[in-house]
Amino acid sequence: MKSKLNTILIIFSIIPFVIITTITLFFYGKKDQSDRLANLQANARSGSDIITSLLHTQETELSFLAKQNDIVNFCSITRNPNKTDYSILYRNSQKALKQKLSLNPCYKMLAIYDNYGDIVNSTNEEILNNNYNHPIIQQIGKTKEVTSTSVPADYYPSLDVDNSYIDIGSPIFQNQSNQIIGYIILTIDVKFFDEYINSLELGQSNFASLADASGNYLFSHDKLEHSQKENSMFTSNFKTSIQEDPLSGYVTVGAMYSGSIYAYHLIDNLDWYFVISQDSTLIYTFYSYAITIVFVSVILLLLIILISSRKIAKSFTNPLLNLRDCMRQAADGNLTVLCNVKTKDEFGELSRSFNKMLHIIKSNYDELSFVHKKLLVKEEQLRSNYEHIEFLAYHDALTKLPNKAAFYDYLNITLNREPGCTQAHSIYFVDLDNFKTVNDTLGHDYGDELLIQTAKRLNYFLKHNDLLARAGGDEFLFFKANISSQDEALELAKDILEKFKEPININGTFIYISMSIGVSLYPLNGVQYNTLIKNADIAMYRSKDTGKNRLTLFDESMQQEISRHSEIIEILRHAIENNEIYLVYQPQYDLALERIIGFEALMRIKNPTLGNLSPTEFIPIAEESGMINDLGSWALKEACRFNKHLQNNGFPFCTVAVNISTIQLNQKGFVTLVVDILKETGLSPQYLELEITESAIASSIRDAVSILEELQSIGIRISLDDFGTGYSSLNYLTQMPINTLKIDKAFIDKINLNKKDNYVAEAIISLAHNLEVKVVAEGVEDSNQLNLLKEKNCDLIQGYLYSKPLEPDDLIHIL
């Protein structure tokens, strides 16, 4: 422990110092290196700018020379050499060129090019009449400005091929115009910059020079004394560097402390670089000092820590060893051990806390032992409760039968146990008939007991692998496994119906019940459990719809009916916005006036998928789904609008009759709705007739009469439709405020064939006339019917004999 503490003290004393010192020296070293490199780069950029400035000076002087009259006049006649003054102008321009060439020994050549790029005058007669097609001429021709460019050493064979040259070109303009008539090009030896470079004070270890893009120095320098090896390394590294940064950068040659660093910067208009070097020793010297300082400091610090760490370690380890021994005894189970460190520092406080902790642990241990025994008892109770909850999750609390979830799981497992198995099974969906009546008349206690007794009777039919479940409410699910045939499945359902013909005794009250059963077969009606249950449910509702107390075996036509029912609901939901609903109008012919006095509006629907839908099919579905209100409101508004349109266009004023369903009549605010539609369309109330059926008023004649009287008070006509069928009652005629009575087509069809129908029709007409109500005969289709109705003084006829229901345009045509 002591040796470890000594080591830790030494390590954690030295490491921070070393890290902080190293980081500090690193950043200061980086800063110093960065500053030195930046200074070197600034010198390279400054040298490049001065070279550029020297070139600009030469460009300016050359542009002045290009404006001299001797030069301009000569270029003006270069294409007309036969003129007498050509030789004079040639000599004058030659003189001006040589005078300029004599100004500096680095001026190697001056040449004049005509505007076609041919050399027409030069201080070097060897290149006369040569066409160099100098690229600088094309550049000047585009910019019309003085420019400079470097040329290869062997571009002019007459000059020293060991040297590099710069060509400065200027356009020669026609006097007082911007038209180029020639070019003047000055060729300068790169040694022109030698004087400037020699004037730089770089120290004995540094030098400056110019280099091309290949890293070759363009002229020798007295201070440039490099080995062949270092020159080769510079050339290679320089090529790599300018590929990454072609404008400016650094090149390192040799080792960190014995090589050189070259800074370079591109010279404008030339593919040359100004290069300046410095010994890398001057850049990286700071690192040498830093390493020495760190090494010496670490040695001194290590000696100090070794002396002090021993004393410190001893003061820490003795109390820790005491605590260690006590903890070992406590870990072995001795909770009465005490630690005897008496110091007033943290170790003494730790010792006292340790003793207190052991006391608490011992007390808690004794208490936990007691609690553990109690928990064992609670665990047993929880296990029992869990089993009960699990039972409730999969069983019905009233009948103790499995619930729907348990039935689904069992069916799913059974059907998927042997995939592809051809063994047949049957599923029965059982629903008690008129169970609500038992609850409402005898009370829910009798209803609950009835469900319990029903479950017991159904259990009688259970065999091995079968399952009975309560699906909810008064519905039960029965699974019959391994049936041999369809007949066996149906026979079981018949037995169940037969069994429940016997009354059930509940507290001395005998209750007769029946049930509707739907049957689906596996795999004939499906292979998935949810499909089979759904199909059995569909078949059960077919049993309900066809009279109850019967069984129905599922077939595909039932599913098709439900699918079509769903499709029609969806069509009705969007019929108005999709413009699939429309009205046709069947004229009503007055037999006395012998003309049309009205027409009945009839709803029709044409869907792209299902085609034309019969009103007898979609009207009941609309009433069942509640959409009849929206469709009826639309039909009422459209009929009123159309009738008003006819009146506005000069047609005879007729009454439009619109059918109103029970649901529409009973909806809140129906009268207000009708009034609003009349106001919106502008139709007078006297030209609107609302047709209602006897079934619409059968449930509450008092409310119906009140609504109809309010409508009639506005001026709207009321017609009783389909009289003689359904809930026919003469009492309606005395109580209801009606204007028209329509004899149902069922009587008219046989009026001339059956004496009884003839008598009924005659009685209805006579009764209506006595009550001052007009009579309309519906469904008149042949002349015999018409003649008989005329004899009996029928007021109006409506039927195919006169006209079928017509599209609006067709109705307008016959009007």
CSV table of C-alpha atoms in Angstrom, one decimal, residues 108-413:
chain,number,residue,atom,x,y,z
A,108,LYS,CA,18.5,41.5,-75.2
A,109,MET,CA,16.2,42.3,-78.1
A,110,LEU,CA,13.4,44.6,-79.3
A,111,ALA,CA,11.2,43.6,-82.2
A,112,ILE,CA,8.2,45.2,-84.0
A,113,TYR,CA,5.4,42.9,-85.3
A,114,ASP,CA,2.8,44.0,-87.7
A,115,ASN,CA,-0.9,43.4,-86.9
A,116,TYR,CA,-0.7,40.0,-88.6
A,117,GLY,CA,2.0,38.8,-86.2
A,118,ASP,CA,5.0,38.9,-88.6
A,119,ILE,CA,8.3,40.5,-87.5
A,120,VAL,CA,8.9,43.6,-89.5
A,121,ASN,CA,11.8,45.3,-87.5
A,122,SER,CA,14.1,44.1,-84.8
A,123,THR,CA,17.4,44.9,-83.2
A,124,ASN,CA,18.3,41.3,-83.9
A,125,GLU,CA,18.4,41.0,-87.7
A,126,GLU,CA,18.6,37.2,-87.5
A,127,ILE,CA,14.9,36.9,-86.6
A,128,LEU,CA,13.7,39.3,-89.3
A,129,ASN,CA,11.1,37.9,-91.7
A,130,ASN,CA,10.5,35.0,-89.3
A,131,ASN,CA,7.0,34.3,-88.2
A,132,TYR,CA,7.1,33.3,-84.5
A,133,ASN,CA,3.4,33.5,-84.0
A,134,HIS,CA,4.2,34.9,-80.6
A,135,PRO,CA,1.4,33.9,-78.1
A,136,ILE,CA,1.7,37.3,-76.3
A,137,ILE,CA,0.4,39.0,-79.5
A,138,GLN,CA,-2.9,37.1,-79.2
A,139,GLN,CA,-3.2,38.1,-75.5
A,140,ILE,CA,-2.5,41.8,-76.3
A,141,GLY,CA,-5.0,41.6,-79.2
A,142,LYS,CA,-7.7,40.6,-76.8
A,143,THR,CA,-6.9,43.0,-73.9
A,144,LYS,CA,-5.3,45.9,-75.9
A,145,GLU,CA,-3.0,46.3,-72.9
A,146,VAL,CA,0.7,45.9,-72.1
A,147,THR,CA,1.5,42.5,-70.7
A,148,SER,CA,4.5,40.3,-69.8
A,149,THR,CA,5.2,36.6,-70.1
A,150,SER,CA,8.1,34.2,-69.7
A,151,VAL,CA,9.6,32.5,-72.7
A,152,PRO,CA,11.6,29.3,-72.8
A,153,ALA,CA,15.4,29.7,-73.1
A,154,ASP,CA,15.5,28.1,-76.6
A,155,TYR,CA,12.6,30.2,-78.0
A,156,TYR,CA,15.0,32.5,-79.7
A,157,PRO,CA,17.9,30.4,-81.2
A,158,SER,CA,20.0,33.5,-81.7
A,159,LEU,CA,20.1,34.2,-77.9
A,160,ASP,CA,22.0,32.3,-75.2
A,161,VAL,CA,20.0,29.1,-74.6
A,162,ASP,CA,21.4,28.8,-71.0
A,163,ASN,CA,19.5,31.9,-69.8
A,164,SER,CA,15.8,32.5,-69.2
A,165,TYR,CA,14.0,35.5,-70.7
A,166,ILE,CA,10.9,37.6,-70.2
A,167,ASP,CA,9.0,39.2,-73.1
A,168,ILE,CA,7.1,42.4,-72.5
A,169,GLY,CA,4.7,43.3,-75.2
A,170,SER,CA,2.7,46.5,-76.0
A,171,PRO,CA,0.1,47.3,-78.7
A,172,ILE,CA,0.9,50.0,-81.2
A,173,PHE,CA,-2.2,52.1,-81.9
A,174,GLN,CA,-3.0,54.2,-84.9
A,175,ASN,CA,-2.7,57.9,-83.9
A,176,GLN,CA,-5.8,59.1,-82.1
A,177,SER,CA,-7.7,55.8,-82.4
A,178,ASN,CA,-8.1,52.6,-80.6
A,179,GLN,CA,-7.1,50.5,-83.6
A,180,ILE,CA,-4.0,48.2,-83.2
A,181,ILE,CA,-1.6,48.5,-86.2
A,182,GLY,CA,1.3,46.5,-84.7
A,183,TYR,CA,3.0,45.2,-81.6
A,184,ILE,CA,6.4,45.9,-80.0
A,185,ILE,CA,8.1,43.2,-77.8
A,186,LEU,CA,11.0,43.7,-75.5
A,187,THR,CA,13.0,40.6,-74.5
A,188,ILE,CA,14.8,40.9,-71.1
A,189,ASP,CA,17.3,38.6,-69.6
A,190,VAL,CA,16.2,37.3,-66.2
A,191,LYS,CA,19.5,38.6,-64.8
A,192,PHE,CA,17.7,42.0,-65.0
A,193,PHE,CA,16.5,41.2,-61.4
A,194,ASP,CA,20.0,40.2,-60.2
A,195,GLU,CA,20.8,43.6,-58.8
A,196,TYR,CA,17.6,43.7,-56.7
A,197,ILE,CA,18.1,40.2,-55.4
A,198,ASN,CA,21.8,40.9,-54.5
A,199,SER,CA,20.6,44.0,-52.6
A,200,LEU,CA,18.6,41.8,-50.2
A,201,GLU,CA,20.1,41.4,-46.7
A,202,LEU,CA,19.3,37.8,-45.9
A,203,GLY,CA,22.2,36.7,-43.8
A,204,GLN,CA,24.9,34.2,-44.6
A,205,SER,CA,22.7,31.1,-44.4
A,206,ASN,CA,19.8,32.5,-46.5
A,207,PHE,CA,19.4,33.3,-50.2
A,208,ALA,CA,16.8,34.4,-52.7
A,209,SER,CA,16.3,33.6,-56.3
A,210,LEU,CA,13.8,33.0,-59.1
A,211,ALA,CA,12.6,29.5,-60.1
A,212,ASP,CA,10.3,28.2,-62.8
A,213,ALA,CA,7.4,25.8,-62.2
A,214,SER,CA,9.7,22.8,-62.5
A,215,GLY,CA,11.8,24.0,-59.5
A,216,ASN,CA,14.8,25.0,-61.7
A,217,TYR,CA,16.7,28.2,-60.7
A,218,LEU,CA,16.6,30.7,-63.5
A,219,PHE,CA,20.0,32.3,-62.9
A,220,SER,CA,23.1,31.6,-60.7
A,221,HIS,CA,23.6,33.6,-57.5
A,222,ASP,CA,26.8,34.1,-55.6
A,223,LYS,CA,25.3,33.1,-52.3
A,224,LEU,CA,23.7,30.0,-53.9
A,225,GLU,CA,26.0,27.1,-52.9
A,226,HIS,CA,23.9,23.9,-52.7
A,227,SER,CA,24.9,20.4,-53.3
A,228,GLN,CA,23.4,18.5,-56.2
A,229,LYS,CA,21.5,16.3,-53.8
A,230,GLU,CA,19.8,19.3,-52.1
A,231,ASN,CA,18.9,20.9,-55.4
A,232,SER,CA,17.3,17.7,-56.5
A,233,MET,CA,15.3,17.4,-53.3
A,234,PHE,CA,14.1,21.0,-53.6
A,235,THR,CA,13.0,20.4,-57.2
A,236,SER,CA,11.0,17.3,-56.3
A,237,ASN,CA,9.3,18.9,-53.2
A,238,PHE,CA,8.7,22.1,-55.0
A,239,LYS,CA,6.7,20.4,-57.8
A,240,THR,CA,4.6,18.6,-55.2
A,241,SER,CA,3.9,21.8,-53.2
A,242,ILE,CA,2.8,24.0,-56.1
A,243,GLN,CA,0.3,21.3,-57.2
A,244,GLU,CA,-1.4,21.8,-53.8
A,245,ASP,CA,-0.9,25.6,-53.6
A,246,PRO,CA,0.1,27.1,-56.9
A,247,LEU,CA,0.1,30.7,-55.5
A,248,SER,CA,2.3,30.5,-52.4
A,249,GLY,CA,3.6,28.1,-49.9
A,250,TYR,CA,6.5,26.3,-48.2
A,251,VAL,CA,9.0,23.6,-49.2
A,252,THR,CA,11.1,21.8,-46.6
A,253,VAL,CA,14.4,20.2,-47.7
A,254,GLY,CA,16.4,18.0,-45.3
A,255,ALA,CA,15.9,17.2,-41.6
A,256,MET,CA,14.2,19.5,-39.0
A,257,TYR,CA,17.4,20.8,-37.4
A,258,SER,CA,19.8,20.6,-40.4
A,259,GLY,CA,17.9,21.3,-43.5
A,260,SER,CA,16.3,24.4,-45.1
A,261,ILE,CA,12.8,25.9,-45.6
A,262,TYR,CA,12.0,27.6,-48.8
A,263,ALA,CA,9.1,30.1,-49.1
A,264,TYR,CA,7.8,30.8,-52.6
A,265,HIS,CA,5.2,33.2,-54.2
A,266,LEU,CA,4.0,33.3,-57.8
A,267,ILE,CA,5.0,36.4,-59.9
A,268,ASP,CA,2.0,37.9,-61.7
A,269,ASN,CA,1.9,37.2,-65.5
A,270,LEU,CA,4.9,34.9,-65.3
A,271,ASP,CA,5.0,31.2,-64.5
A,272,TRP,CA,8.0,31.9,-62.2
A,273,TYR,CA,8.2,32.0,-58.5
A,274,PHE,CA,10.2,34.2,-56.1
A,275,VAL,CA,12.0,31.8,-53.7
A,276,ILE,CA,13.6,32.7,-50.4
A,277,SER,CA,15.2,30.2,-48.0
A,278,GLN,CA,16.1,30.0,-44.4
A,279,ASP,CA,17.9,27.3,-42.3
A,280,SER,CA,15.4,25.2,-40.5
A,281,THR,CA,17.6,25.5,-37.4
A,282,LEU,CA,16.4,29.1,-36.9
A,283,ILE,CA,12.8,28.0,-37.0
A,284,TYR,CA,12.9,25.0,-34.7
A,285,THR,CA,15.5,26.2,-32.2
A,286,PHE,CA,12.9,26.9,-29.6
A,287,TYR,CA,12.0,23.2,-29.4
A,288,SER,CA,15.6,22.3,-28.4
A,289,TYR,CA,15.4,24.7,-25.5
A,290,ALA,CA,12.0,23.5,-24.5
A,291,ILE,CA,13.0,19.8,-24.3
A,292,THR,CA,16.1,20.7,-22.2
A,293,ILE,CA,13.9,22.8,-19.8
A,294,VAL,CA,11.3,20.0,-19.4
A,295,PHE,CA,13.9,17.3,-18.7
A,296,VAL,CA,15.8,19.3,-16.0
A,297,SER,CA,12.5,20.3,-14.3
A,298,VAL,CA,11.3,16.7,-14.1
A,299,ILE,CA,14.5,15.5,-12.5
A,300,LEU,CA,14.4,18.2,-9.8
A,301,LEU,CA,10.7,17.7,-9.1
A,302,LEU,CA,11.2,13.9,-8.8
A,303,LEU,CA,13.8,14.3,-6.1
A,304,ILE,CA,11.6,16.6,-4.0
A,305,ILE,CA,8.6,14.2,-4.3
A,306,LEU,CA,10.5,11.1,-3.4
A,307,ILE,CA,11.5,12.6,0.0
A,308,SER,CA,8.0,14.0,0.9
A,309,SER,CA,5.9,11.1,-0.4
A,310,ARG,CA,7.2,8.6,2.1
A,311,LYS,CA,6.1,10.7,5.1
A,312,ILE,CA,2.7,11.4,3.5
A,313,ALA,CA,2.1,7.8,2.6
A,314,LYS,CA,2.7,6.6,6.2
A,315,SER,CA,0.1,9.0,7.6
A,316,PHE,CA,-2.5,7.6,5.2
A,317,THR,CA,-1.8,3.9,5.2
A,318,ASN,CA,-1.9,3.1,8.9
A,319,PRO,CA,-5.5,4.1,9.4
A,320,LEU,CA,-6.5,2.5,6.1
A,321,LEU,CA,-4.9,-0.8,7.2
A,322,ASN,CA,-6.9,-0.7,10.4
A,323,LEU,CA,-10.2,-0.1,8.5
A,324,ARG,CA,-9.3,-2.9,6.1
A,325,ASP,CA,-9.0,-5.5,8.8
A,326,CYS,CA,-12.3,-4.4,10.4
A,327,MET,CA,-14.1,-4.6,7.0
A,328,ARG,CA,-12.8,-8.1,6.4
A,329,GLN,CA,-14.2,-9.3,9.8
A,330,ALA,CA,-17.6,-7.6,9.0
A,331,ALA,CA,-17.6,-9.2,5.5
A,332,ASP,CA,-17.1,-12.6,7.2
A,333,GLY,CA,-20.4,-12.0,9.2
A,334,ASN,CA,-19.1,-10.4,12.4
A,335,LEU,CA,-21.3,-7.3,12.7
A,336,THR,CA,-20.1,-6.6,16.2
A,337,VAL,CA,-16.5,-5.6,15.3
A,338,LEU,CA,-15.3,-2.0,16.1
A,339,CYS,CA,-12.7,0.1,14.4
A,340,ASN,CA,-10.2,1.8,16.8
A,341,VAL,CA,-8.8,4.8,14.8
A,342,LYS,CA,-9.0,7.7,17.3
A,343,THR,CA,-7.5,10.5,15.2
A,344,LYS,CA,-9.5,13.8,14.7
A,345,ASP,CA,-9.0,13.9,11.0
A,346,GLU,CA,-11.1,12.3,8.3
A,347,PHE,CA,-9.8,8.8,9.1
A,348,GLY,CA,-11.1,9.1,12.7
A,349,GLU,CA,-14.5,10.3,11.3
A,350,LEU,CA,-14.5,7.4,8.9
A,351,SER,CA,-13.8,5.0,11.7
A,352,ARG,CA,-16.7,6.4,13.8
A,353,SER,CA,-19.0,6.3,10.7
A,354,PHE,CA,-18.0,2.7,10.1
A,355,ASN,CA,-18.9,1.6,13.6
A,356,LYS,CA,-22.2,3.5,13.3
A,357,MET,CA,-22.9,1.9,9.9
A,358,LEU,CA,-22.3,-1.6,11.3
A,359,HIS,CA,-24.8,-0.9,14.1
A,360,ILE,CA,-27.4,0.2,11.6
A,361,ILE,CA,-26.7,-2.8,9.3
A,362,LYS,CA,-27.2,-5.2,12.2
A,363,SER,CA,-30.5,-3.6,13.1
A,364,ASN,CA,-31.7,-3.6,9.5
A,365,TYR,CA,-30.6,-7.2,9.1
A,366,ASP,CA,-32.7,-8.3,12.0
A,367,GLU,CA,-35.6,-6.3,10.7
A,368,LEU,CA,-35.2,-7.7,7.1
A,369,SER,CA,-35.2,-11.2,8.4
A,370,PHE,CA,-38.6,-10.6,9.9
A,371,VAL,CA,-39.9,-8.8,6.7
A,372,HIS,CA,-38.6,-11.7,4.6
A,373,LYS,CA,-40.8,-14.1,6.4
A,374,LYS,CA,-43.8,-11.8,5.9
A,375,LEU,CA,-42.9,-11.5,2.2
A,376,LEU,CA,-43.0,-15.2,1.7
A,377,VAL,CA,-46.6,-15.2,2.9
A,378,LYS,CA,-47.5,-12.2,0.6
A,379,GLU,CA,-45.9,-14.0,-2.3
A,380,GLU,CA,-48.2,-16.9,-1.9
A,381,GLN,CA,-51.2,-14.6,-1.8
A,382,LEU,CA,-50.1,-12.7,-4.9
A,383,ARG,CA,-49.6,-16.0,-6.8
A,384,SER,CA,-53.1,-16.9,-5.9
A,385,ASN,CA,-54.4,-13.5,-7.0
A,386,TYR,CA,-52.5,-13.7,-10.3
A,387,GLU,CA,-54.1,-17.0,-11.1
A,388,HIS,CA,-57.5,-15.4,-10.4
A,389,ILE,CA,-56.7,-12.4,-12.6
A,390,GLU,CA,-55.5,-14.6,-15.3
A,391,PHE,CA,-58.7,-16.6,-15.1
A,392,LEU,CA,-60.8,-13.3,-15.4
A,393,ALA,CA,-58.7,-12.2,-18.4
A,394,TYR,CA,-59.8,-15.2,-20.4
A,395,HIS,CA,-63.2,-16.1,-18.9
A,396,ASP,CA,-66.6,-14.4,-18.7
A,397,ALA,CA,-67.3,-13.4,-15.1
A,398,LEU,CA,-71.1,-14.2,-15.4
A,399,THR,CA,-71.2,-17.6,-17.1
A,400,LYS,CA,-67.6,-18.7,-16.2
A,401,LEU,CA,-67.2,-19.6,-19.9
A,402,PRO,CA,-64.1,-18.7,-21.8
A,403,ASN,CA,-64.4,-15.2,-23.3
A,404,LYS,CA,-63.9,-14.0,-26.8
A,405,ALA,CA,-60.1,-13.5,-26.4
A,406,ALA,CA,-59.7,-17.1,-25.1
A,407,PHE,CA,-61.9,-18.4,-28.0
A,408,TYR,CA,-59.7,-16.5,-30.6
A,409,ASP,CA,-56.5,-17.8,-29.1
A,410,TYR,CA,-57.7,-21.4,-29.0
A,411,LEU,CA,-59.1,-21.3,-32.5
A,412,ASN,CA,-55.9,-19.7,-33.8
A,413,ILE,CA,-53.7,-22.4,-32.2
